[in-house]
Coordinates of C-alpha atoms and ligand atoms in Angstrom, one line a residue:
X13 CA 89.8 101.1 120.4
X14 CA 87.9 102.6 117.5
X15 CA 86.4 100.1 115.1
X16 CA 85.7 101.3 111.5
X17 CA 84.4 98.0 109.9
X18 CA 81.0 99.6 109.1
X19 CA 82.7 102.6 107.4
X20 CA 85.1 100.3 105.6
X21 CA 82.4 98.1 104.3
X22 CA 80.2 101.1 103.4
X23 CA 82.9 102.7 101.4
X24 CA 84.6 99.8 99.5
X25 CA 82.8 97.9 96.8
X26 CA 81.2 94.7 98.2
X27 CA 83.8 92.4 96.6
X28 CA 86.8 94.3 98.0
X29 CA 85.5 94.4 101.6
X30 CA 84.8 90.7 101.6
X31 CA 88.3 90.1 100.1
X32 CA 89.8 91.9 103.1
X33 CA 87.8 89.7 105.5
X34 CA 89.1 86.6 103.5
X35 CA 92.7 87.8 103.9
X36 CA 92.1 88.2 107.6
X37 CA 90.7 84.7 107.8
X38 CA 93.6 83.1 105.9
X39 CA 96.1 84.9 108.1
X40 CA 94.2 83.7 111.2
X41 CA 94.3 80.1 110.0
X42 CA 98.0 80.4 109.4
X43 CA 98.6 81.8 112.9
X44 CA 99.6 85.2 111.3
X45 CA 98.1 88.8 111.4
X46 CA 97.0 91.0 108.5
X47 CA 96.6 94.7 108.5
X48 CA 95.4 97.2 105.9
X49 CA 97.8 100.1 105.9
X50 CA 98.9 103.4 104.4
X51 CA 97.0 105.6 102.0
X52 CA 93.9 103.6 101.7
X53 CA 93.2 103.8 105.5
X54 CA 93.7 107.6 105.4
X55 CA 91.3 107.8 102.4
X56 CA 88.6 105.5 104.0
X57 CA 88.7 107.9 107.0
X58 CA 88.4 110.9 104.6
X59 CA 85.7 109.3 102.5
X60 CA 87.9 109.4 99.4
X61 CA 88.2 106.5 97.0
X62 CA 91.5 104.6 96.7
X63 CA 91.7 101.0 95.4
X64 CA 95.5 100.5 95.8
X65 CA 95.5 98.2 98.7
X66 CA 98.6 97.7 100.9
X67 CA 98.4 94.9 103.3
X68 CA 101.1 94.2 105.9
X69 CA 101.4 90.7 107.2
X70 CA 103.0 89.8 110.5
X71 CA 104.2 86.5 109.2
X72 CA 105.2 85.4 105.7
X73 CA 103.6 87.7 103.1
X74 CA 104.7 86.0 100.0
X75 CA 103.5 82.6 101.1
X76 CA 100.1 84.0 102.1
X77 CA 99.9 85.9 98.8
X78 CA 100.6 82.7 96.9
X79 CA 97.9 80.9 98.8
X80 CA 95.4 83.7 97.9
X81 CA 96.5 83.8 94.2
X82 CA 96.0 80.0 93.9
X83 CA 92.5 80.2 95.5
X84 CA 91.4 83.1 93.2
X85 CA 93.3 82.2 90.0
X86 CA 95.0 85.7 90.0
X87 CA 98.3 86.8 88.7
X88 CA 101.0 87.3 91.2
X89 CA 104.4 89.0 91.2
X90 CA 106.8 88.4 94.0
X91 CA 110.0 90.1 95.2
X92 CA 111.5 87.6 97.7
X93 CA 114.4 90.0 98.5
X94 CA 112.0 92.5 99.9
X95 CA 109.4 90.0 101.2
X96 CA 106.7 91.5 99.0
X97 CA 104.1 90.2 96.6
X98 CA 101.7 92.0 94.2
X99 CA 98.3 90.5 93.2
X100 CA 96.6 91.9 90.1
X101 CA 93.0 91.6 89.0
X102 CA 90.8 93.8 86.9
X103 CA 91.5 97.5 87.9
X104 CA 92.8 96.7 91.3
X105 CA 96.1 95.8 92.8
X106 CA 96.9 94.4 96.2
X107 CA 100.4 94.6 97.7
X108 CA 101.3 92.2 100.5
X109 CA 104.3 93.1 102.5
X110 CA 106.0 91.4 105.5
X111 CA 106.0 93.7 108.5
X112 CA 109.4 95.4 108.9
X113 CA 111.4 98.0 110.7
X114 CA 113.8 100.3 109.0
X115 CA 116.9 102.1 110.2
X116 CA 119.0 104.7 108.3
X117 CA 122.8 104.5 108.5
X118 CA 123.3 107.9 106.8
X119 CA 121.0 110.6 105.4
X120 CA 119.5 109.9 102.1
X121 CA 120.7 106.3 102.0
X122 CA 118.3 103.4 101.5
X123 CA 117.3 102.0 104.9
X124 CA 118.5 98.8 106.5
X125 CA 115.4 96.5 106.7
X126 CA 114.6 93.9 109.4
X127 CA 111.5 91.9 110.1
X128 CA 109.4 93.7 112.7
X129 CA 105.9 94.0 114.2
X130 CA 103.1 96.2 113.0
X131 CA 104.1 99.0 115.4
X132 CA 107.6 99.0 113.7
X133 CA 106.0 99.0 110.3
X134 CA 103.9 102.1 111.1
X135 CA 106.8 103.9 112.8
X136 CA 108.9 103.7 109.5
X137 CA 106.2 105.7 107.6
X138 CA 106.4 109.3 106.3
X139 CA 103.4 111.1 108.0
X140 CA 101.0 110.5 110.8
X141 CA 98.1 110.4 108.3
X142 CA 99.8 107.5 106.5
X143 CA 100.8 105.7 109.7
X144 CA 97.5 104.1 110.7
X145 CA 96.3 100.6 110.0
X146 CA 93.1 98.5 110.2
X147 CA 93.2 95.0 111.6
X148 CA 91.8 92.3 109.3
X149 CA 91.9 89.2 111.5
X150 CA 88.3 88.0 112.2
X151 CA 87.7 88.9 115.9
X152 CA 89.3 92.3 115.6
X153 CA 88.3 93.1 112.0
X154 CA 88.0 96.9 111.5
X155 CA 90.0 97.9 114.7
X156 CA 91.9 101.0 113.9
X157 CA 95.5 101.3 115.2
X158 CA 96.7 104.9 115.3
X159 CA 99.8 105.1 117.4
X160 CA 101.0 108.5 116.0
X161 CA 97.8 110.6 116.2
X162 CA 96.8 110.3 112.5
X163 CA 93.1 110.8 113.1
X164 CA 93.5 114.1 114.9
X165 CA 95.8 115.3 112.1
X166 CA 93.2 114.3 109.5
X167 CA 90.6 116.3 111.4
X168 CA 92.9 119.3 111.7
X169 CA 94.0 118.9 108.0
X170 CA 97.7 118.6 108.9
X171 CA 100.7 116.8 107.3
X172 CA 103.0 116.0 110.2
X173 CA 106.2 113.9 110.3
X174 CA 106.6 111.2 112.9
X175 CA 109.9 112.3 114.4
X176 CA 112.5 115.1 114.1
X177 CA 114.9 113.1 112.0
X178 CA 112.4 112.1 109.4
X179 CA 113.5 114.5 106.6
X180 CA 117.1 113.7 107.4
X181 CA 116.6 109.9 107.2
X182 CA 114.7 110.3 103.9
X183 CA 114.6 113.7 102.2
X184 CA 112.3 112.4 99.5
X185 CA 109.6 113.0 102.2
X186 CA 110.1 116.7 101.6
X187 CA 108.5 116.2 98.1
X188 CA 106.0 113.8 99.5
X189 CA 104.9 116.4 102.1
X190 CA 104.2 119.0 99.4
X191 CA 102.3 116.4 97.4
X192 CA 99.9 115.4 100.2
X193 CA 99.5 119.0 101.3
X194 CA 98.3 119.9 97.8
X195 CA 96.3 116.8 97.0
X196 CA 94.3 116.7 100.3
X197 CA 94.1 120.5 100.7
X198 CA 96.0 120.2 104.0
X199 CA 98.8 122.3 105.6
X200 CA 102.2 121.4 106.9
X201 CA 102.1 121.3 110.7
X202 CA 104.3 124.1 111.9
X203 CA 107.2 122.1 113.3
X204 CA 107.1 119.9 110.2
X205 CA 107.2 123.0 108.1
X206 CA 110.3 124.4 110.0
X207 CA 112.1 121.1 109.7
X208 CA 111.3 120.7 106.0
X209 CA 112.9 124.1 105.4
X210 CA 115.9 123.4 107.7
X211 CA 116.6 120.1 105.9
X212 CA 116.1 121.1 102.3
X213 CA 119.9 120.8 101.6
X214 CA 119.6 117.1 102.4
X215 CA 117.9 116.6 99.1
X216 CA 121.5 116.7 97.7
X217 CA 122.2 113.3 99.4
X218 CA 119.4 111.5 97.5
X219 CA 120.0 109.6 94.3
X220 CA 118.6 110.9 91.0
X221 CA 116.4 107.9 90.5
X222 CA 114.6 108.4 93.8
X223 CA 114.1 112.1 93.2
X224 CA 112.8 111.4 89.7
X225 CA 110.3 108.9 91.0
X226 CA 108.9 111.6 93.4
X227 CA 108.8 114.2 90.6
X228 CA 106.9 111.8 88.4
X229 CA 104.4 111.2 91.2
X230 CA 104.0 115.0 91.4
X231 CA 103.4 115.3 87.7
X232 CA 100.7 112.6 88.0
X233 CA 98.7 114.6 90.6
X234 CA 95.5 116.5 89.5
X235 CA 97.1 120.0 90.0
X236 CA 100.9 119.5 89.7
X237 CA 101.5 123.2 89.1
X238 CA 100.5 124.1 92.7
X239 CA 103.2 121.7 94.1
X240 CA 105.7 122.8 91.5
X241 CA 105.3 126.5 92.3
X242 CA 105.6 125.9 96.0
X243 CA 108.7 123.7 95.4
X244 CA 110.2 126.4 93.3
X245 CA 109.5 129.1 95.9
X246 CA 111.3 127.1 98.5
X247 CA 114.3 126.4 96.3
X248 CA 113.5 122.7 96.0
X249 CA 113.3 122.5 92.3
X250 CA 116.8 124.1 92.0
X251 CA 118.1 121.2 94.1
X252 CA 116.5 118.8 91.6
X253 CA 118.3 120.4 88.7
X254 CA 115.2 122.3 87.6
X255 CA 116.1 126.0 88.1
X256 CA 112.8 127.7 87.1
X257 CA 114.1 131.3 87.3
X258 CA 110.8 132.4 85.8
X259 CA 107.6 130.7 86.8
X260 CA 105.2 133.4 85.8
X261 CA 102.2 132.2 83.9
X262 CA 103.0 128.5 84.7
X263 CA 99.6 127.9 86.2
X264 CA 97.8 129.2 83.1
X265 CA 100.0 126.8 80.9
X266 CA 99.0 123.8 83.0
X267 CA 95.4 124.8 83.1
X268 CA 95.4 125.2 79.3
X269 CA 97.2 121.8 78.9
X270 CA 94.4 120.1 80.8
X271 CA 91.6 121.9 78.9
X272 CA 92.9 121.2 75.4
X273 CA 94.2 117.7 76.4
X274 CA 93.6 115.1 73.7
X275 CA 93.5 111.5 75.1
X276 CA 96.0 110.3 72.6
X277 CA 98.7 112.4 74.2
X278 CA 100.2 111.9 77.7
X279 CA 99.4 114.9 80.0
X280 CA 102.3 113.8 82.2
X281 CA 104.8 114.3 79.2
X282 CA 103.2 117.6 78.3
X283 CA 103.6 118.8 81.9
X284 CA 107.3 117.9 81.8
X285 CA 107.8 119.7 78.5
X286 CA 106.1 122.8 80.0
X287 CA 108.9 122.9 82.6
X288 CA 111.6 122.2 80.0
X289 CA 110.3 125.2 78.0
X290 CA 111.6 127.5 80.8
X291 CA 115.1 126.0 80.8
X292 CA 118.2 126.5 78.6
X293 CA 120.3 123.8 77.0
X294 CA 122.8 123.7 79.9
X295 CA 120.1 123.4 82.5
X296 CA 118.3 120.7 80.5
X297 CA 121.4 118.6 80.3
X298 CA 122.1 119.2 84.0
X299 CA 118.6 118.1 84.9
X300 CA 118.8 114.9 82.8
X301 CA 122.1 114.0 84.6
X302 CA 120.9 115.0 88.1
X303 CA 117.6 113.0 87.9
X304 CA 119.1 110.1 86.0
X305 CA 116.0 110.5 83.8
X306 CA 114.7 107.5 81.8
X307 CA 114.9 107.6 78.0
X308 CA 111.4 108.9 77.4
X309 CA 111.8 111.8 79.8
X310 CA 115.2 112.7 78.4
X311 CA 113.7 112.8 74.9
X312 CA 110.9 115.1 76.1
X313 CA 113.5 117.5 77.4
X314 CA 115.9 117.4 74.4
X315 CA 113.0 117.6 71.9
X316 CA 111.7 120.7 73.8
X317 CA 115.1 122.3 73.2
X318 CA 114.9 121.5 69.5
X319 CA 111.4 122.9 69.1
X320 CA 112.4 126.1 70.9
X321 CA 115.1 126.5 68.3
X322 CA 112.7 125.7 65.3
X323 CA 109.8 127.8 66.4
X324 CA 111.0 131.2 65.1
X325 CA 111.4 130.0 61.6
X326 CA 107.8 128.7 61.7
X327 CA 106.5 132.3 61.6
X328 CA 107.8 132.9 58.1
X329 CA 104.9 133.8 55.7
X330 CA 106.2 131.7 52.9
X331 CA 107.0 128.5 54.8
X332 CA 105.4 125.4 53.3
X333 CA 103.4 122.8 55.3
X334 CA 105.9 120.2 54.1
X335 CA 108.8 122.2 55.6
X336 CA 107.0 122.4 58.9
X337 CA 106.3 118.7 58.7
X338 CA 110.0 117.8 58.2
X339 CA 110.9 120.0 61.2
X340 CA 108.3 118.6 63.6
X341 CA 108.0 114.9 62.5
X342 CA 111.1 113.7 64.5
X343 CA 109.8 115.3 67.7
X344 CA 107.4 113.7 70.1
X345 CA 103.8 115.1 69.8
X346 CA 103.6 116.1 73.5
X347 CA 106.5 118.5 73.0
X348 CA 104.6 120.0 70.1
X349 CA 101.5 120.3 72.1
X350 CA 103.4 122.1 74.9
X351 CA 105.0 124.4 72.4
X352 CA 101.6 125.4 71.1
X353 CA 100.5 126.2 74.7
X354 CA 103.6 128.3 75.4
X355 CA 104.0 130.2 72.1
X356 CA 103.1 133.9 72.0
X357 CA 102.5 133.8 68.3
X358 CA 99.0 132.9 67.0
X359 CA 100.6 131.9 63.6
X360 CA 103.0 129.5 65.3
X361 CA 100.2 128.1 67.5
X362 CA 98.0 127.5 64.6
X363 CA 100.7 125.8 62.6
X364 CA 101.7 123.5 65.5
X365 CA 98.0 122.6 66.1
X366 CA 97.4 121.8 62.4
X367 CA 100.5 119.6 62.4
X368 CA 99.2 117.8 65.5
X369 CA 95.6 117.3 64.3
X370 CA 96.1 117.0 60.6
X371 CA 99.5 117.1 58.9
X372 CA 101.1 114.3 60.9
X373 CA 98.4 111.9 59.6
X374 CA 98.6 113.0 55.9
X375 CA 99.9 110.3 53.6
X376 CA 100.0 109.9 49.8
X377 CA 97.5 107.3 48.5
X378 CA 100.1 105.8 46.2
X379 CA 102.4 103.4 48.1
X380 CA 105.8 102.0 47.4
X381 CA 104.2 98.8 46.1
X382 CA 102.1 100.8 43.6
X383 CA 105.3 102.5 42.4
X384 CA 107.0 99.2 41.9
X385 CA 104.0 98.0 39.9
X386 CA 104.5 101.2 37.8
X387 CA 108.1 100.0 37.1
X388 CA 110.1 101.9 39.7
X389 CA 112.7 99.7 41.2
X390 CA 113.2 99.8 45.0
X391 CA 116.0 102.2 46.0
X392 CA 116.8 105.9 46.1
X393 CA 114.5 107.0 43.2
X394 CA 111.5 105.2 44.8
X395 CA 112.2 107.0 48.1
X396 CA 112.4 110.4 46.4
X397 CA 109.2 109.9 44.6
X398 CA 107.3 108.9 47.7
X399 CA 108.7 112.0 49.5
X400 CA 107.7 114.2 46.7
X401 CA 104.2 112.8 46.7
X402 CA 104.0 113.2 50.5
X403 CA 105.1 116.9 50.2
X404 CA 102.7 117.5 47.4
X405 CA 99.8 116.1 49.5
X406 CA 100.9 118.3 52.5
X407 CA 101.1 121.4 50.3
X408 CA 97.9 120.5 48.6
X409 CA 99.4 120.7 45.1
X410 CA 97.8 117.3 44.6
X411 CA 94.6 116.3 46.4
X412 CA 93.6 112.8 45.1
X413 CA 95.0 109.6 43.6
X414 CA 94.6 110.7 40.0
X415 CA 96.6 113.8 40.6
X416 CA 99.2 111.7 42.4
X417 CA 99.5 109.5 39.4
X418 CA 100.0 112.5 37.1
X419 CA 102.7 113.8 39.3
X420 CA 104.4 110.4 39.5
X421 CA 104.6 110.2 35.7
X422 CA 106.0 113.7 35.5
X423 CA 108.7 112.7 38.1
X424 CA 109.5 109.5 36.2
Ligands
ATP509 P1 98.9 107.2 98.6 O1 98.7 108.5 97.9 O2 97.7 106.3 98.6 O3 99.5 107.4 99.9 P2 101.1 107.0 97.0 O4 101.2 106.4 95.7 O5 101.2 108.5 97.1 O6 99.9 106.4 97.7 P3 103.1 105.3 97.8 O7 104.4 105.9 97.3 O8 102.6 104.1 97.1 O9 102.2 106.4 98.0 O10 103.3 104.8 99.3 C1 102.4 104.1 100.0 C2 102.6 104.2 101.5 O11 104.0 103.9 101.8 C3 102.4 105.7 102.0 O12 101.1 105.9 102.4 C4 103.4 105.7 103.1 O13 102.8 105.3 104.3 C5 104.5 104.8 102.8 N1 105.7 105.4 102.2 C6 106.0 105.6 100.9 N2 107.1 106.3 100.7 C7 107.6 106.5 101.9 C8 108.8 107.2 102.4 N3 109.7 107.7 101.6 N4 109.0 107.2 103.7 C9 108.1 106.6 104.6 N5 107.0 106.0 104.2 C10 106.7 106.0 102.9

């Protein structure tokens, strides 16, 4: 049995390592067993940092989590139906889950879950590199359980499924495999690769929500475009309702998005809009339906369609800033940023960028309250004057409060 307690303690911040020991001691005192599982074990062995801890309890996870939360004064969220609890403090989160086994009644369906032991819990996982665990109980603290050969695959840089039916049971693992392959710089083990290709059509059995969840995880990776291009080449994106018939230049767009990225905008939404830019209206609606997209993502896709329609008119020489403002104001800023990245016209690019960094913040100094003090009663006229002042500011026909007052009197 390999013991990696020295490695674990060297790699984790002091407080976290002692927290794991504490969990093991609490479990021991309760006559239960605790194990650190999943991604964090893989990352400790690889020397990568990962502070999202998953702990499996052979026993009652929620009750143990409540005891820990009470002792520490931490917030706790529980899901009694799934036997899981989440503890939150500072930047870290700790999930405690009751050990379970899973069986699949039909491809793509959610599994039937039963209480199990740690071996069952590891056997339900996606890849060998994610199917290892570290014992936390005191006398065996740091012992590594690796029943599926995860360490060898880590050394050989391979993503390998645990059994032949894996992609049939849960086809979302197809997307997960590409994600780990890219993130870790690994390769799909050859049989895993063959089975992944063989079972691509099983993605059609998965609900939109689950596919969307995996697509979001891909968009959150450091280099999502690498995964997206491979998924497109394999015909996977097509099955998700994202038929990218042309993916030329996609990498450059993602690289530009990262280099010009402004912290106030969500890179994740910009990435989604970059994909939507390559789809037509029918494809966009098909994708929204297939992936049962949440409201914000639906808006990114539909706003992208609107901006693609508006962009040609933005090239006109005589178009006013206020006209561009009215076109762009209803759209979410990330969509505008992605249109600036994809546009071939320097004029359009410049105008979109000025809107993002300047025009969208421009406001007249005179407010509705000021106008009422000047005798304008609330209603249509007041709204029209405010709009005229705003347009004048954008078009720089007025540049300060005095000029705004002169214009207001003229309008009155
Ligand atoms: P990490 O990158 O650290 O693995 P993640 O956010 O990519 O984390 P999660 O989706 O949180 O992964 O999953 C955590 C663990 O749960 C994985 O390491 C894996 O062992 C298991 N897991 C998640 N999804 C599946 C799945 N569809 N099938 C089997 N096991 C899964």
